[in-house]
Structures are given as structure tokens and as C-alpha cells.
Coordinates of N, CA and C in Angstrom, one line a residue:
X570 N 0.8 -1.2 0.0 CA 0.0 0.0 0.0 C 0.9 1.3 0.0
X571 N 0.6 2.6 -0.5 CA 1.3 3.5 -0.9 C 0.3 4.4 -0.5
X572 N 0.5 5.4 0.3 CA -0.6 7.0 0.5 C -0.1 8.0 -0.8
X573 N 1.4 8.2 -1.0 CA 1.5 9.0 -2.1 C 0.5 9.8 -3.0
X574 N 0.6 10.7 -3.6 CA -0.4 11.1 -4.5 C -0.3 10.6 -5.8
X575 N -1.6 10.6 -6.6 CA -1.1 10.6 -8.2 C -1.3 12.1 -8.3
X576 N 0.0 11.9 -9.6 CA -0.4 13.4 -10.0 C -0.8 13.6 -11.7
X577 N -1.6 14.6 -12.1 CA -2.1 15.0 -13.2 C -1.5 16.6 -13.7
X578 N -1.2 16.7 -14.9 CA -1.1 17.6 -15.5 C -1.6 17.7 -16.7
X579 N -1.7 19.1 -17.0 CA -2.5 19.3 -18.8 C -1.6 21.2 -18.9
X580 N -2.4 21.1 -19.9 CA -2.1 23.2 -20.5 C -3.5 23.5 -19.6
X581 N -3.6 23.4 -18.9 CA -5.4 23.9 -17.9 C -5.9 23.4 -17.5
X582 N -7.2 23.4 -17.7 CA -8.8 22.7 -17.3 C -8.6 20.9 -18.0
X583 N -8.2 21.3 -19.4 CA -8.4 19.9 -20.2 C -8.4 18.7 -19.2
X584 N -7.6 18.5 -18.5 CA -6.8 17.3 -18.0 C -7.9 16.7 -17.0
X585 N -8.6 17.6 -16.3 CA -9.5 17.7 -15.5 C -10.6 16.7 -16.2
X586 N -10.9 16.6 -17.4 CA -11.7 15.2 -17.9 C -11.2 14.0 -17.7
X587 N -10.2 13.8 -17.5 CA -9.2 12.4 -17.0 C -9.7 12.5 -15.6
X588 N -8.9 13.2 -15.4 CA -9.3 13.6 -13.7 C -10.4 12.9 -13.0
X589 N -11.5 13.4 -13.7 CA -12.7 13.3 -13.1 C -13.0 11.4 -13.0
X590 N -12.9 11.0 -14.2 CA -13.2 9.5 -14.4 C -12.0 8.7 -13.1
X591 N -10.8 9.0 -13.6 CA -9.9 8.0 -12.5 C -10.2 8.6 -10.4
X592 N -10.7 9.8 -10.9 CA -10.9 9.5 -9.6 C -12.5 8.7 -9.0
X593 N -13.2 8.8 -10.0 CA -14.5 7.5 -9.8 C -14.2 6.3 -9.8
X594 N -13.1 6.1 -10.2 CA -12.4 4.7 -10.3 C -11.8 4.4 -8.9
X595 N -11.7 5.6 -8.9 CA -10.6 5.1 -7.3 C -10.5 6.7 -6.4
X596 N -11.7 6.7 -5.6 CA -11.8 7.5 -5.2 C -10.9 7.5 -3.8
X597 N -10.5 6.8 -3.2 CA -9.7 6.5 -2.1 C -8.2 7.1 -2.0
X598 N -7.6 7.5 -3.3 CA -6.3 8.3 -3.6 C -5.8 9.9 -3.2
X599 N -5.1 10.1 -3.0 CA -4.7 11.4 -3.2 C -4.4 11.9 -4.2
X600 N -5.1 13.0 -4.9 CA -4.4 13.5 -6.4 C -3.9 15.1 -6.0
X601 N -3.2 15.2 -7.0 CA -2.4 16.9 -7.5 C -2.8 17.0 -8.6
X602 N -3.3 17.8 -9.0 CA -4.0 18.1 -10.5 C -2.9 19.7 -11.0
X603 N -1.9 19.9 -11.8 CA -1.1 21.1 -12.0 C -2.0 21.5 -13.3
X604 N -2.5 22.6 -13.4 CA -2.8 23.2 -14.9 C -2.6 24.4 -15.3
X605 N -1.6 23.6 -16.3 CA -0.5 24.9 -17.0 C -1.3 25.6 -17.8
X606 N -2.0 26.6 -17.2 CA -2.4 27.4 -17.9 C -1.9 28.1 -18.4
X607 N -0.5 28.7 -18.0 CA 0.6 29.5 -19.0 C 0.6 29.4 -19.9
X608 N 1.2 28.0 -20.3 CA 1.7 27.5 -21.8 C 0.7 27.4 -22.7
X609 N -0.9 27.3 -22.1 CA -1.8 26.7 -23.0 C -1.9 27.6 -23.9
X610 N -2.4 27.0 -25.4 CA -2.6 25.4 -25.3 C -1.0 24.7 -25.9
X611 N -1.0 23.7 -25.7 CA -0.1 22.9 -25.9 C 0.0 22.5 -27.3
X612 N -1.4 22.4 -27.7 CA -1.4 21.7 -29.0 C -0.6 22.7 -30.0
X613 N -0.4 24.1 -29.8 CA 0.8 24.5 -31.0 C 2.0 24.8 -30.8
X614 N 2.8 24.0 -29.9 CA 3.9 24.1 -29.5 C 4.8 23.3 -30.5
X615 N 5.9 23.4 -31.0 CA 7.3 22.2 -31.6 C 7.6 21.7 -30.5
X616 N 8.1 20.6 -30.9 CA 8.6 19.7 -30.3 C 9.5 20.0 -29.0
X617 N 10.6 21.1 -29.5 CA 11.7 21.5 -28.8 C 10.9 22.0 -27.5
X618 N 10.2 22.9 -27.5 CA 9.4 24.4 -26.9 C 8.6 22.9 -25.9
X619 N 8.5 22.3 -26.3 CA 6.9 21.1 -25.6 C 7.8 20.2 -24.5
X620 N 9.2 19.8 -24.8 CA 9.8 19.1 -24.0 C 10.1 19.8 -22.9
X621 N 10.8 21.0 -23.1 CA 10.9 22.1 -22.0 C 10.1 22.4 -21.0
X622 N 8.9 22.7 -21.6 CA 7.6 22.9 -20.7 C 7.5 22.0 -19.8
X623 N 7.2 20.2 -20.5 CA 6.8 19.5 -19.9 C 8.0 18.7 -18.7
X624 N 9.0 19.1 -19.2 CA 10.1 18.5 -17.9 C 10.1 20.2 -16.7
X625 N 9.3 20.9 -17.1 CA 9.2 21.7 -15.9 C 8.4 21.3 -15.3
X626 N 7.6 21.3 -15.7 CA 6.1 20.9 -14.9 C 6.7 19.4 -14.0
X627 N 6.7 18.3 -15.0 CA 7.4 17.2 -14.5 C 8.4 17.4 -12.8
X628 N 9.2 18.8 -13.4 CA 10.2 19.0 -12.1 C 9.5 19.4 -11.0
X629 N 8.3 20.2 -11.2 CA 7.5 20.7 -10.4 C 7.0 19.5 -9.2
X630 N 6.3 18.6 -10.4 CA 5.5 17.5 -9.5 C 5.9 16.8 -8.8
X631 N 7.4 16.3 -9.0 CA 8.4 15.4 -8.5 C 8.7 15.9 -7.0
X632 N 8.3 17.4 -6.8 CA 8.5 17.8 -5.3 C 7.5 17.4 -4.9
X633 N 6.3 17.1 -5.0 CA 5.3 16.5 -4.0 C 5.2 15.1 -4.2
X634 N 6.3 14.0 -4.6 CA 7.1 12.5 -4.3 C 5.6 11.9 -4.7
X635 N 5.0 12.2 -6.2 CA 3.8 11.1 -6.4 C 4.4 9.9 -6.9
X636 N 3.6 9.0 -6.5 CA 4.1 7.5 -7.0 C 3.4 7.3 -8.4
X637 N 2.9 8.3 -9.0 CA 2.7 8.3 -11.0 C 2.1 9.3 -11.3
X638 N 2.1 9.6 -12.7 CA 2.4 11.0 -13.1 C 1.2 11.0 -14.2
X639 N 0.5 11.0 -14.4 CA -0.8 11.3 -15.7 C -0.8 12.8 -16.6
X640 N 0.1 12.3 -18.0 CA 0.1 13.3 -18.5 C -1.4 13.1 -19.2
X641 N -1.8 14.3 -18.7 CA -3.4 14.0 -19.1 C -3.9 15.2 -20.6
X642 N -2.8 15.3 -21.6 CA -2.8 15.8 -22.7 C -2.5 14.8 -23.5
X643 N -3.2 14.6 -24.5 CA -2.7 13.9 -26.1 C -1.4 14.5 -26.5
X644 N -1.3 15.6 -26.9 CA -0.2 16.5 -27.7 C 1.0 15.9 -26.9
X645 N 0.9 16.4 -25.8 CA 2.1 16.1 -25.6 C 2.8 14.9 -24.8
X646 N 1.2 13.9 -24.9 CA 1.6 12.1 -24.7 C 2.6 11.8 -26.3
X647 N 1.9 12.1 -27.1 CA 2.8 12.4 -28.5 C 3.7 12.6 -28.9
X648 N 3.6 14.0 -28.8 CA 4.9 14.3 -29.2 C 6.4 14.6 -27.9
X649 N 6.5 14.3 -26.7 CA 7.2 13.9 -25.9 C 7.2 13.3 -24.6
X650 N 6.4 12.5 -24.5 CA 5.8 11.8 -23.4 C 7.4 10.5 -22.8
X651 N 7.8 10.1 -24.4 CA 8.6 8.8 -24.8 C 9.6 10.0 -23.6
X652 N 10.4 10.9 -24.4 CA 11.8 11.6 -24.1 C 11.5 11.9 -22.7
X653 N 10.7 12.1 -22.3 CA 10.4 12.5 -20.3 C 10.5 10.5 -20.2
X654 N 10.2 9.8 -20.5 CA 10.2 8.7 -19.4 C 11.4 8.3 -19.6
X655 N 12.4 8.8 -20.7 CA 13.8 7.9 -20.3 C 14.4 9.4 -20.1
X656 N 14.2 10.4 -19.3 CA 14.8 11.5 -18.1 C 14.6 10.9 -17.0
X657 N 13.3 10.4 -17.0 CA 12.9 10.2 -15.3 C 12.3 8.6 -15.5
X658 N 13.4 7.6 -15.4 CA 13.4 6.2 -15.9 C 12.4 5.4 -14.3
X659 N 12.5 6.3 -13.4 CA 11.9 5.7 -12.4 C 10.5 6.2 -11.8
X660 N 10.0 6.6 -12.3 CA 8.5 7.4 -12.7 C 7.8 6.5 -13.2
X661 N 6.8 6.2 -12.8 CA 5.5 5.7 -13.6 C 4.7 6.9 -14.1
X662 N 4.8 6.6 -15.2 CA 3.5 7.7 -16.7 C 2.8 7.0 -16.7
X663 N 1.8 7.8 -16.9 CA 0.8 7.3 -18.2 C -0.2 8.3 -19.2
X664 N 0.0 8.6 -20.4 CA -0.2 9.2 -21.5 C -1.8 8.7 -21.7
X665 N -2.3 10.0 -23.0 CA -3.2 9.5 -23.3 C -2.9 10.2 -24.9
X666 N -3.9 9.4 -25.4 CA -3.9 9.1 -27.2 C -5.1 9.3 -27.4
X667 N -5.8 9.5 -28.8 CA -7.3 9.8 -29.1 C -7.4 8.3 -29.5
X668 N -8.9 7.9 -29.3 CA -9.5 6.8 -29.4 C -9.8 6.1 -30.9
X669 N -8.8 6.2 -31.3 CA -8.7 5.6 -33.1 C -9.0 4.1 -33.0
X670 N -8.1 3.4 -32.1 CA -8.6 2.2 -32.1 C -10.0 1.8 -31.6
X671 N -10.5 2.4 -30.7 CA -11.9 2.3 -30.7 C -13.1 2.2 -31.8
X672 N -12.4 3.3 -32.6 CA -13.6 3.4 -33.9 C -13.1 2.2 -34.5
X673 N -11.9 1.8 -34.4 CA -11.8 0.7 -35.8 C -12.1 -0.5 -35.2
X674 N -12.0 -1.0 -34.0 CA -12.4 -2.3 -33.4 C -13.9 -2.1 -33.2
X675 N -14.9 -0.9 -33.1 CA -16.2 -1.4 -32.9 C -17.4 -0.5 -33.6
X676 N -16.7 0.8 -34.3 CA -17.6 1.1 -35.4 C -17.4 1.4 -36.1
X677 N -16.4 0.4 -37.2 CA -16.5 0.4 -38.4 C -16.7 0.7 -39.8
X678 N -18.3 0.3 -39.4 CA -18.9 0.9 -40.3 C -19.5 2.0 -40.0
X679 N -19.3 3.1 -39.4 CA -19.6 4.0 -38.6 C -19.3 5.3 -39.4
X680 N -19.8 6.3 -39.7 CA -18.8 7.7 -40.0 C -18.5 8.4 -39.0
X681 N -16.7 8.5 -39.2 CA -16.1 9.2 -37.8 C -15.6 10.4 -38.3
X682 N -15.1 10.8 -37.2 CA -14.3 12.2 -37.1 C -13.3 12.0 -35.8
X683 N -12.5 12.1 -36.0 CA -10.9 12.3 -35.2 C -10.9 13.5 -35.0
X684 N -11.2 14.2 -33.9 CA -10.9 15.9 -33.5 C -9.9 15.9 -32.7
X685 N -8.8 16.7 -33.3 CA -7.4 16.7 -32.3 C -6.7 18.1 -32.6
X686 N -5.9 18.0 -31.5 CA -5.2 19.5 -32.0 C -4.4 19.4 -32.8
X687 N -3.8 20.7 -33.6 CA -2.6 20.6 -34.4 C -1.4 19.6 -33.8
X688 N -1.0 19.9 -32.5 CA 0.3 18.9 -32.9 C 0.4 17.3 -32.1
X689 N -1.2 17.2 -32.0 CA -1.8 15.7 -32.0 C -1.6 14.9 -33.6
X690 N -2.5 16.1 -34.4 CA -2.8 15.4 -35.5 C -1.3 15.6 -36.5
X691 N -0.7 16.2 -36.3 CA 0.9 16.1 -36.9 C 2.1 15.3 -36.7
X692 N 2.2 14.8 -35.4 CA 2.5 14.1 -34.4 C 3.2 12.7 -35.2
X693 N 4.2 12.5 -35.2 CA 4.7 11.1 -35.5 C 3.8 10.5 -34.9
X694 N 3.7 10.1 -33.8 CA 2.9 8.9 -33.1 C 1.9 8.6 -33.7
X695 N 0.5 10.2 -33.6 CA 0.0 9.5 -33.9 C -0.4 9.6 -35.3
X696 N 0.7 9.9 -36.2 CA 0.6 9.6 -37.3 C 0.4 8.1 -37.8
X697 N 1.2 7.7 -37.4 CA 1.3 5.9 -37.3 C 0.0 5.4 -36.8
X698 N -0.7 5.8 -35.7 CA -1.9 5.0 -34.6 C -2.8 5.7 -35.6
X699 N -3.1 6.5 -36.1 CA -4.1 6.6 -37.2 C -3.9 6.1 -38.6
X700 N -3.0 5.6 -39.2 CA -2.9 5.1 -40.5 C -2.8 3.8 -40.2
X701 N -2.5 2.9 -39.2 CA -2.9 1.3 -38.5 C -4.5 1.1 -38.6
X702 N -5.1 2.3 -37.8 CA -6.6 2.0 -37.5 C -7.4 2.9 -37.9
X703 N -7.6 3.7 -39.0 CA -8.3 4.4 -39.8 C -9.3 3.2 -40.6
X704 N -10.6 4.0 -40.8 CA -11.4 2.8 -41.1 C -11.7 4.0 -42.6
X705 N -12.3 3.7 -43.6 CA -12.5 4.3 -44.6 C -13.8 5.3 -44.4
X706 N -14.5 5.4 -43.6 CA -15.4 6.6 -43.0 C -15.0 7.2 -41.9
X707 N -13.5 7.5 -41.9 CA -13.0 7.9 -40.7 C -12.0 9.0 -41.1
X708 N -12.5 10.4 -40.9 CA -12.1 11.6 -41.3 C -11.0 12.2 -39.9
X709 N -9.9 12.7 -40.0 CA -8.8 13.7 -39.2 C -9.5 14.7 -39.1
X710 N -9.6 15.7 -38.4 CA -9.8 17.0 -38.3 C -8.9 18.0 -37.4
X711 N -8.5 18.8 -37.5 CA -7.7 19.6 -36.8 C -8.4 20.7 -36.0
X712 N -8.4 20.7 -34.9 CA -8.9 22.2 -34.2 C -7.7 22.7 -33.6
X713 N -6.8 23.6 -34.3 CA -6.1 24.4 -33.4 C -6.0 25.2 -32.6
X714 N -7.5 25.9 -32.4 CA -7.6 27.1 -31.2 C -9.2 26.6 -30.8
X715 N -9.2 25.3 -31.2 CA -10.2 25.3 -29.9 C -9.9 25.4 -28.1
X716 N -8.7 24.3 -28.3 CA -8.5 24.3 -26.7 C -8.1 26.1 -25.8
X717 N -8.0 26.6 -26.5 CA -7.5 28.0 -26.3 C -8.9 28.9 -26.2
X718 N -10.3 28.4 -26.9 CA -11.2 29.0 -26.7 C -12.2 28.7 -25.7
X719 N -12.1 26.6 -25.3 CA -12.2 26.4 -24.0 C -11.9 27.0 -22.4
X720 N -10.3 27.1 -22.7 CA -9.4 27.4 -21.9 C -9.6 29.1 -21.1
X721 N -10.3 29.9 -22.5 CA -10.5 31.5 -22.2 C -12.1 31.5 -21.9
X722 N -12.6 30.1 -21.9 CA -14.2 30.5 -21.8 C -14.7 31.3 -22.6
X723 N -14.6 31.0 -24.1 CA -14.8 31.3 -24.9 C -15.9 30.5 -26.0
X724 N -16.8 31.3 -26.6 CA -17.8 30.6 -26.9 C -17.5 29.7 -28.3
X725 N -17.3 28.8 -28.4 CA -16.7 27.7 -29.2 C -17.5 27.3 -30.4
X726 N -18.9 27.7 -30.5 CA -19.5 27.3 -31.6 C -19.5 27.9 -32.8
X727 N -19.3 29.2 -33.0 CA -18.9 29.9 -34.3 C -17.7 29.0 -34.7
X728 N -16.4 29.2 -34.2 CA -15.8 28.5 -34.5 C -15.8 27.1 -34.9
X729 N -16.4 26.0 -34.5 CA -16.1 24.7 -34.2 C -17.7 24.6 -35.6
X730 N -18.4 25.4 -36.4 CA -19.6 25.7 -36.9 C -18.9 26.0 -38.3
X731 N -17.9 26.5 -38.3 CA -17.0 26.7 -39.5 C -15.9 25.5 -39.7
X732 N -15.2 25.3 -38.9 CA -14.9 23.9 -39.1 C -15.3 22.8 -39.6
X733 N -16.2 22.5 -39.3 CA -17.2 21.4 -39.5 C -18.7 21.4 -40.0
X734 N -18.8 22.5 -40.7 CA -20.4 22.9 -41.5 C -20.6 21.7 -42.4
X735 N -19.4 21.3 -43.1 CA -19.0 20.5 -44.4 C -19.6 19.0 -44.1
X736 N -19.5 18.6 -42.5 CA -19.5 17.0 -42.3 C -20.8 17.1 -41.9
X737 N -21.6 16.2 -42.8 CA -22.7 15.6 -42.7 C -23.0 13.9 -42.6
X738 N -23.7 13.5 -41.9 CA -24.5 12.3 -41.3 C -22.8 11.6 -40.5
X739 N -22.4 12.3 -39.7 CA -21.5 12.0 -38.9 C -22.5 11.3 -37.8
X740 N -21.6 9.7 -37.3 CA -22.1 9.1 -36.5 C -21.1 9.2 -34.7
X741 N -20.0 9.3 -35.2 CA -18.8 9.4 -33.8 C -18.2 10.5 -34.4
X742 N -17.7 10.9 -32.8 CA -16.6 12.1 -32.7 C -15.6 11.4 -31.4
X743 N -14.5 11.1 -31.7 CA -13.5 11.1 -31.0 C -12.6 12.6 -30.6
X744 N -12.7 12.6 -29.6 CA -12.3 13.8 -28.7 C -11.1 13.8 -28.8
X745 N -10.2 14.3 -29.4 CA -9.0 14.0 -29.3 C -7.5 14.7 -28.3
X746 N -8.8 15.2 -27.4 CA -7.9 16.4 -26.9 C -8.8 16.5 -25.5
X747 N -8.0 16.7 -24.4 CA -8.8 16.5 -23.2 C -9.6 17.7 -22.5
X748 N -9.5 18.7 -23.7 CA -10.6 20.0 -23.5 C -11.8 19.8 -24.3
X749 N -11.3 19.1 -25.3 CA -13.1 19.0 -26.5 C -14.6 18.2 -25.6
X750 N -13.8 17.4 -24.4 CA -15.3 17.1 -23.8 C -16.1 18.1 -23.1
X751 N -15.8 19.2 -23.1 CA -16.3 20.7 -22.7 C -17.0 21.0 -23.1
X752 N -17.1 20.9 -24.7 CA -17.9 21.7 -25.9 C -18.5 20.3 -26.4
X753 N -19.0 19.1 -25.5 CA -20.0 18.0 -26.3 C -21.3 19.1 -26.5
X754 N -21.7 20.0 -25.7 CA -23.1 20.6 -26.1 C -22.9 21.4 -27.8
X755 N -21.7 22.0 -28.0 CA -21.7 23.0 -29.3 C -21.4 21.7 -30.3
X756 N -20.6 21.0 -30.1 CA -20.4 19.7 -31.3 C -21.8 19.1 -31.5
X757 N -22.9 19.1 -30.8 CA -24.0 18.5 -31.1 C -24.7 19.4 -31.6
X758 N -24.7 20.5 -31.8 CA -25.5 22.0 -32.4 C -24.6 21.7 -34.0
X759 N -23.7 21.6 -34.0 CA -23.3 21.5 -35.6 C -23.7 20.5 -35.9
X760 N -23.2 19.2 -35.4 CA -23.5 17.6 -36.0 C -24.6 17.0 -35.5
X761 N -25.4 17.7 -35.1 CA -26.4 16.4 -34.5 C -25.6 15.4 -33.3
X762 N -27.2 14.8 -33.3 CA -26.7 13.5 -31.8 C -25.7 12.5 -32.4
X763 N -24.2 13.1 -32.0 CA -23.4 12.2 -32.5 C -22.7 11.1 -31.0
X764 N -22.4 10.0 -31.2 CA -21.8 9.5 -30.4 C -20.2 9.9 -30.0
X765 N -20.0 10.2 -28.9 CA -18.5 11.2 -28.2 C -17.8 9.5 -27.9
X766 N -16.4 9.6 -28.4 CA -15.6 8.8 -27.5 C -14.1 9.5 -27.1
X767 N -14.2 9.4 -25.7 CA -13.0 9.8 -25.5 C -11.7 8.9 -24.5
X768 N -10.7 9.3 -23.8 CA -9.7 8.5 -23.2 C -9.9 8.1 -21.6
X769 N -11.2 8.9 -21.1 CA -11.1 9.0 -19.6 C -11.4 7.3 -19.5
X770 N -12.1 6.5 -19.7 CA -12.4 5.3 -19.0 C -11.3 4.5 -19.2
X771 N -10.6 4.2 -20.0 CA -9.4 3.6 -20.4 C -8.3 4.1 -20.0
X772 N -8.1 5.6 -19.9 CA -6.8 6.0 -18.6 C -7.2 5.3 -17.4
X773 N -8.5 5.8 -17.2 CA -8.6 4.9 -14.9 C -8.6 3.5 -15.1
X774 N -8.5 3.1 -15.9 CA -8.4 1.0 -16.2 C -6.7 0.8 -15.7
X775 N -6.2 1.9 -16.8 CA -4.7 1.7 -17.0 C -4.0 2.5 -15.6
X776 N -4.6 3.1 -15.1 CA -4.4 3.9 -13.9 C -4.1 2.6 -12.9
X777 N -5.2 2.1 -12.8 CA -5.7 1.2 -11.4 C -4.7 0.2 -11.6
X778 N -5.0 -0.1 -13.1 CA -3.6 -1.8 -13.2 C -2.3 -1.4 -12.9
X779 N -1.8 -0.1 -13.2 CA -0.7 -0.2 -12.8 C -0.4 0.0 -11.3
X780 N -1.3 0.7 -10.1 CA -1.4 0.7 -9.2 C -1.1 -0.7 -8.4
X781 N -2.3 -1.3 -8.8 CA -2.3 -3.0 -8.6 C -1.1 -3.9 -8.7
X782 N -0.7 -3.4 -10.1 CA 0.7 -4.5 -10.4 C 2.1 -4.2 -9.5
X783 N 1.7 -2.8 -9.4 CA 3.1 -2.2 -8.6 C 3.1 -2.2 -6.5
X784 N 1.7 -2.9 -6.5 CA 1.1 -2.8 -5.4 C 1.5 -1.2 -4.5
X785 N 0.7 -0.1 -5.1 CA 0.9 0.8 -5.0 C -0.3 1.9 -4.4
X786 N -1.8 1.2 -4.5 CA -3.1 1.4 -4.0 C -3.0 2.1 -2.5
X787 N -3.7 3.0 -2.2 CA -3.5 3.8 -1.1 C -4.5 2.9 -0.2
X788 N -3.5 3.1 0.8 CA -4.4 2.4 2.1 C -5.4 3.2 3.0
X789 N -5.7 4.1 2.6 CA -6.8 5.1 3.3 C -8.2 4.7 2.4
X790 N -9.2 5.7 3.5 CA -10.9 4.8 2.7 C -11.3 6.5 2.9
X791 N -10.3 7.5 2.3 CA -11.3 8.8 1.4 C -9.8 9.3 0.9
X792 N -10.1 10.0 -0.5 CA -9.2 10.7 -1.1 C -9.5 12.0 -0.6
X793 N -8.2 12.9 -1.4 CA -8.4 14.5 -1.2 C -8.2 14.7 -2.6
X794 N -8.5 15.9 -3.1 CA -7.9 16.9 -4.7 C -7.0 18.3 -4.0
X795 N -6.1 18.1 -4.5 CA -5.1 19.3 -4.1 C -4.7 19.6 -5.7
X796 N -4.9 21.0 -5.8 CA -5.3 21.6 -7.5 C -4.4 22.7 -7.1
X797 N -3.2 22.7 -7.9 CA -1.9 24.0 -7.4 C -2.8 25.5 -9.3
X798 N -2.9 26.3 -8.3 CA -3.1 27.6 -9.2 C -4.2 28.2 -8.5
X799 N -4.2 29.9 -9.4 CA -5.6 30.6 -8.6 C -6.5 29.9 -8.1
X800 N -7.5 30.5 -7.2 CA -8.7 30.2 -6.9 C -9.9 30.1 -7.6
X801 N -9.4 30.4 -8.7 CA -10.6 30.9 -10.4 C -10.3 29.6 -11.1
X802 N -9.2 29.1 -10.8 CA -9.1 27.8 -12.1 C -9.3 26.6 -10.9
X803 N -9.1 26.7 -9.8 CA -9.4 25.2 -8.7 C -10.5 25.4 -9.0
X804 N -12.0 26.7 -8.9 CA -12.7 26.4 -8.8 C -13.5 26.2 -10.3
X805 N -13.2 26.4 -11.0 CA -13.5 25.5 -12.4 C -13.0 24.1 -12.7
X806 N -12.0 23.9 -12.2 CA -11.9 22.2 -12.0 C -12.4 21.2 -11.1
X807 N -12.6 22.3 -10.1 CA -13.3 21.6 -9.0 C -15.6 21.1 -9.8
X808 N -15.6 22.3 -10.5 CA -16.4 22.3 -10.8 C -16.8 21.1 -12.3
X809 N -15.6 20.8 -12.5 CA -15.7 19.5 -13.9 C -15.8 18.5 -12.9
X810 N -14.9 18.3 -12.1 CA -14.4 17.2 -11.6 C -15.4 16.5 -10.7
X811 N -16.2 17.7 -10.2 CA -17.5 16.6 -9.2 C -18.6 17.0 -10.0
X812 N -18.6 17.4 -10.9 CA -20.7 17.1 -11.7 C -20.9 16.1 -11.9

């Protein structure tokens, strides 16, 4: 048994969708939730500029000795998630990816949409994880400043209405970015009742197993949320995190 915290990071609020599921999974933990809202969004950073960031942040969390670390951004599970785990070889991560394989293992025949940010959808990785499991009604799409218009509480439907006027009888939307579960109400004003898949239930799976395997599960019977930043962004995550 381990009391330790897990800790979570994002560019803000996004990460706070992860958040919210692994801690229904396992409510009994201690978490640190960091959201860089500085940097955000993440999704248009290079490579160079992305590694920097995220070995600060990383340096950050390592002071409060969590026994694992949830980078709770796509972009930057992507494009440097690999190079931080052989810095910090004794760290348990765990990244998250958009749900590609999902559409291709169970709706196939389905018409999809991949919504990710620029440097998700550019991304060596998951350049590869989408040309393995791309189904032929399975469209990329790029939202660059959506998470930035999440992020500013900014009203997302003009935007995200131009983007996507063009897709019709869309059946799934994969979230590909851990701020788009924000705006499921504006994505359903353009596309209709589309089916949402996103990373949160399969991060708290992969959460708990590694807990388990490492026998690392907290021996206390109530968790806390300790959320480092203003009192304006705890209490908007505080406010994702328990609806």
C-alpha cells in the first residue's frame, strides 16, 4: 500500500476530464492536479518548446514524491511523453492518445471524425496510430484554437460551426484532446446526436492496473484533490471534476 499522490497535469482545465473518471475509479487516492495554464494550449507548441515545458512541470510535481504521473494531454503524450520517461526512468506515466482504435475495433462501419489538436494530428505517433486503424469513413480533423477558446471561456460554436459545416450524417466524434469534452453541447448543435468517445475510462483502467501490479493502491478509505493555481481555475476544475 502506498498513501502518495497521483499526480495529473494538462495546459489547464483539459486534463480535468481524466481527472474526473480516474478519480470514480478510485476514489480513495490522493491527487495533485497542475494546470499549465501558462503554456496553454499545448497543442501549438514544436517539439523543442513542448519538451521544456513539460520537464518543468514534471520538475514541479516530483516535489510533492507522487508514486505516478498522468500526462493528461494527447499532444504532448505524443509528441514527448517517450523523451520524459527515459529523463525520469523511475517514474510511472501514463499518457493519453485519441481513441482511433476504438472506432476501428467497434464502429467500423460507422462515420467518424478524429478531433485533435494541431500537434496531436501532426505528431509522428500519432501519425502511425491513425494510418494502422483508420477505417475508410474515418475523417482527421484539426482544431487548433479550440482548446484556447475552451481554456478562455470562450464561446466555441462559431468557430467549431466553421470547421465542421461541411460533415454531414457524422455518426462518432472522437475527442481527441482532453478540453473537446467541454464543448460536447456545441459539437451536437453542428453535427447532430453524435456518439462522443473519448480517453477518460481507459486512462482509470490503465491507472488502477498499474497501481495493482506495482502494489501501489492507497491504504486510506477517502481521497483529497489538491489543485496548485488561482482560486478561479481550482474552482472550475473543482467544478468539472465533481458534476
Amino acid at each position: 500500500m502506498d498513501n502518495r499522490p497521483i499526480a495529473f497535469f494538462d495546459s489547464g482545465i483539459g486534463g480535468s476530464t481524466i481527472l474526473k473518471e480516474v478519480i470514480k475509479a478510485l476514489p480513495n487516492e490522493k491527487y495533485i492536479y497542475y494546470p499549465d495554464s501558462v503554456n496553454n494550449p499545448y497543442g501549438n507548441k514544436n517539439k523543442e518548446e513542448l519538451f521544456t515545458i513539460v520537464d518543468g512541470v514534471v520538475s514541479k510535481l516530483i516535489e510533492y514524491n507522487p508514486k505516478l504521473i498522468v500526462c493528461a494531454c494527447n499532444t504532448a503524450t505524443a509528441m514527448v511523453l517517450d523523451d520524459i520517461r527515459k529523463k525520469y526512468p523511475d517514474i510511472i506515466f501514463v499518457g493519453t492518445e485519441p481513441a482511433v482504435k476504438v472506432v476501428y475495433d467497434s464502429f467500423r462501419d460507422k462515420n467518424a471524425i478524429i478531433l485533435t489538436t494541431k500537434g496531436t494530428g501532426d505528431s509522428e505517433k500519432f501519425g502511425e496510430l491513425f494510418n494502422k486503424y483508420k477505417t475508410k469513413n474515418c475523417s482527421l480533423v484539426e482544431a487548433p484554437l479550440l482548446a484556447g477558446l475552451i481554456e478562455n471561456e470562450e464561446d466555441a460554436y462559431p468557430y467549431l460551426y466553421q470547421l465542421l459545416k461541411s460533415y454531414t450524417n457524422i455518426d462518432i466524434v472522437v475527442l481527441g484532446c482532453t478540453h473537446f469534452p467541454l464543448v460536447k453541447d456545441e459539437l451536437i448543435r453542428v453535427l447532430g446526436p453524435v456518439k462522443f468517445i473519448d480517453g477518460g475510462e481507459g486512462i482509470s483502467r490503465r491507472v488502477q492496473f498499474l497501481l495493482e501490479e506495482n502494489h501501489l493502491l492507497s491504504s486510506g478509505d477517502s481521497g483529497n484533490l489538491d489543485i496548485i493555481g488561482d482560486e478561479k481555475i481550482k474552482e472550475r476544475i473543482k467544478g468539472i471534476v465533481y458534476s
